[in-house]
Amino acid sequence: MTNLRFREDGSFRVLQMADIQDGPNVLPDTIRLIREAIRKADPDLVVFTGDQIRGYDPAYIDTFLRRRGEEPGARVRAVTEVEAKLRGIKRRARNRVNNRLLAMKSDGSNPDVQQTASTASTTSTLVYSTTSDPQDVPTTLDELMDETRDKVRRTFAGFLGPVIEAEVPFAATYGNHDFQCGILADEQDGIYREFPGCLNPVDSLEPGTFALPIEASDGSGRVAMSVMMVNSGDYAGKPEENDAQYPAYVVNPRGLDLADSDGYGTPSPEAIDWLGAVQSELGERNGDGKPVPAIAFQHIPPQEFYDCLKEVPAWTPNAVEGARTHAGHCYVLNHEICRPGSRLGEAIGCADENVGEVDALREAGGYFALFCGHDHKNAFVGHAHGIDLGYAPTCGFECYGPKSRYRGIRLFEFHESNPAGYVTRMLTWGDLVGRYSSNEVRVWFEDYCVTGAISMRNELRRPQVFAVLAGAMSLGFMAVIRSLVKKR
């Protein structure tokens, strides 16, 4: 595995890419943004902070997992079904094979059934095609999973292309949508390692949780700093609890998909303990027992990110309404603790439970920053609880997010003499490419996407939206007045 090291001038550059969230055919604009950011930054490391895979993409409709532990493809989101129809993707329905079917001979007596096991003791799955195309023969679940693995490889190859071309090492953790394609994080970890430059270790605590020590520039092997990748979980709740909530999900699949009835997940207890243990290990490696300067990257932010905001009245322009445990309260950035250039575009999508991660970072020592993705429109950096808390927005163009010019990749510049004194800035599409993407209609809908009452109210707080609606209502009112005057 590649040893990371500060350059001779004492510098080290990292690019954080968040929420690519694309299917097998990664959009050219996303690939272009990644390529231009690498060309501009000349990074020493690229970190992907989760939701690289758009697990709910129609391409994965036959193996989609709403939650881990479910039957692949059994519970597909209504919006995915609609999108699949619009894109001409046909879903193949599945039925469990019982012992009677397994005992049947595949002798042509039932042309709709293909035997997939030679013994009745084997559990298998048959798939019945929804199309009359004779080339679309019945398919087993195992074959569908193999197809999904190939699609995941295609997705990885798409967004990793510019990284591999530039010969930059990379590391990846996971979000709440990656696994939904049907391939879980442990297997995705192995697929990542098929690509040159991958630093995800085979022996990590869990997929997506590991340390990347950065050695001093003098070649002594001393760890001068470390990048910590943390798997922040996906969704809260146990499989049996999610089963009980499924009827509500059917009624409102779009709303519940964003933060299901139990909310988002958190780092595992083992990962929280690891944050301190790994610092002890690095201190022993250096021979002084001291924690090393470290920055952590993960997908879902902890609740402390709300402490970078300040509560304001509901009518405040550009305020956003909090989510779940913070619902009913409106917030704007607290510019006293947030860096210039920070942007707040949506509520912080944290878990309902605070598992003490920020406290663990402080107690371990050495940690100076925690950066996340997950909330595609947020790009702020604040300082709270003695640590920097920050975001990178989405760098993809296949998912919701801000205007094209604000989508981007976060650059970090560290210096060996003082890693905590790092400099960070956004490398945006607007800066690197231009104001508009190749599909501004799609981006417009993604920017103004309304999924419920909260997002509707947030949109109405945007001055430009309010002005347009007010203007439209004024014109409508004037038209009514004119029509009444003419009738007199």
PDB file of N, CA and C in Angstrom, residues 27-30 32 397 404 429 433-443:
ATOM      1  N   LEU A  27     -22.455  10.792 -15.130  1.00  0.00           N
ATOM      2  CA  LEU A  27     -22.655  11.914 -16.044  1.00  0.00           C
ATOM      3  C   LEU A  27     -21.331  12.585 -16.407  1.00  0.00           C
ATOM      4  N   PRO A  28     -21.181  12.989 -17.667  1.00  0.00           N
ATOM      5  CA  PRO A  28     -19.942  13.647 -18.108  1.00  0.00           C
ATOM      6  C   PRO A  28     -19.599  14.897 -17.305  1.00  0.00           C
ATOM      7  N   ASP A  29     -20.617  15.664 -16.873  1.00  0.00           N
ATOM      8  CA  ASP A  29     -20.328  16.875 -16.096  1.00  0.00           C
ATOM      9  C   ASP A  29     -19.648  16.538 -14.774  1.00  0.00           C
ATOM     10  N   THR A  30     -20.074  15.452 -14.140  1.00  0.00           N
ATOM     11  CA  THR A  30     -19.442  15.031 -12.880  1.00  0.00           C
ATOM     12  C   THR A  30     -17.986  14.660 -13.110  1.00  0.00           C
ATOM     13  N   ARG A  32     -16.106  15.626 -15.537  1.00  0.00           N
ATOM     14  CA  ARG A  32     -15.350  16.835 -15.902  1.00  0.00           C
ATOM     15  C   ARG A  32     -14.987  17.653 -14.674  1.00  0.00           C
ATOM     16  N   PHE A 397     -24.022  15.519 -10.589  1.00  0.00           N
ATOM     17  CA  PHE A 397     -25.077  16.214 -11.318  1.00  0.00           C
ATOM     18  C   PHE A 397     -26.275  15.300 -11.584  1.00  0.00           C
ATOM     19  N   SER A 404     -25.648  24.807 -10.463  1.00  0.00           N
ATOM     20  CA  SER A 404     -24.447  24.183 -11.041  1.00  0.00           C
ATOM     21  C   SER A 404     -23.181  24.860 -10.557  1.00  0.00           C
ATOM     22  N   TRP A 429     -17.830  24.208  -9.793  1.00  0.00           N
ATOM     23  CA  TRP A 429     -18.064  24.164 -11.238  1.00  0.00           C
ATOM     24  C   TRP A 429     -17.978  25.565 -11.828  1.00  0.00           C
ATOM     25  N   VAL A 433     -15.218  25.548 -14.516  1.00  0.00           N
ATOM     26  CA  VAL A 433     -15.771  25.265 -15.848  1.00  0.00           C
ATOM     27  C   VAL A 433     -16.572  26.436 -16.384  1.00  0.00           C
ATOM     28  N   GLY A 434     -17.579  26.849 -15.663  1.00  0.00           N
ATOM     29  CA  GLY A 434     -18.434  27.939 -16.136  1.00  0.00           C
ATOM     30  C   GLY A 434     -19.693  28.009 -15.305  1.00  0.00           C
ATOM     31  N   ARG A 435     -20.560  28.917 -15.633  1.00  0.00           N
ATOM     32  CA  ARG A 435     -21.767  29.145 -14.840  1.00  0.00           C
ATOM     33  C   ARG A 435     -22.776  28.013 -14.973  1.00  0.00           C
ATOM     34  N   TYR A 436     -22.879  27.448 -16.181  1.00  0.00           N
ATOM     35  CA  TYR A 436     -23.935  26.478 -16.448  1.00  0.00           C
ATOM     36  C   TYR A 436     -23.374  25.102 -16.783  1.00  0.00           C
ATOM     37  N   SER A 437     -24.177  24.086 -16.430  1.00  0.00           N
ATOM     38  CA  SER A 437     -23.836  22.705 -16.785  1.00  0.00           C
ATOM     39  C   SER A 437     -24.468  22.384 -18.131  1.00  0.00           C
ATOM     40  N   SER A 438     -24.314  21.147 -18.572  1.00  0.00           N
ATOM     41  CA  SER A 438     -24.863  20.757 -19.868  1.00  0.00           C
ATOM     42  C   SER A 438     -26.358  20.491 -19.818  1.00  0.00           C
ATOM     43  N   ASN A 439     -26.933  20.428 -18.609  1.00  0.00           N
ATOM     44  CA  ASN A 439     -28.367  20.185 -18.472  1.00  0.00           C
ATOM     45  C   ASN A 439     -28.915  21.055 -17.348  1.00  0.00           C
ATOM     46  N   GLU A 440     -29.093  22.336 -17.640  1.00  0.00           N
ATOM     47  CA  GLU A 440     -29.543  23.273 -16.614  1.00  0.00           C
ATOM     48  C   GLU A 440     -30.996  23.064 -16.216  1.00  0.00           C
ATOM     49  N   VAL A 441     -31.798  22.490 -17.102  1.00  0.00           N
ATOM     50  CA  VAL A 441     -33.194  22.223 -16.741  1.00  0.00           C
ATOM     51  C   VAL A 441     -33.249  21.229 -15.591  1.00  0.00           C
ATOM     52  N   ARG A 442     -32.458  20.168 -15.717  1.00  0.00           N
ATOM     53  CA  ARG A 442     -32.414  19.162 -14.650  1.00  0.00           C
ATOM     54  C   ARG A 442     -31.903  19.785 -13.353  1.00  0.00           C
ATOM     55  N   VAL A 443     -30.822  20.554 -13.434  1.00  0.00           N
ATOM     56  CA  VAL A 443     -30.252  21.157 -12.234  1.00  0.00           C
ATOM     57  C   VAL A 443     -31.251  22.105 -11.582  1.00  0.00           C
TER      58      VAL A 443
END
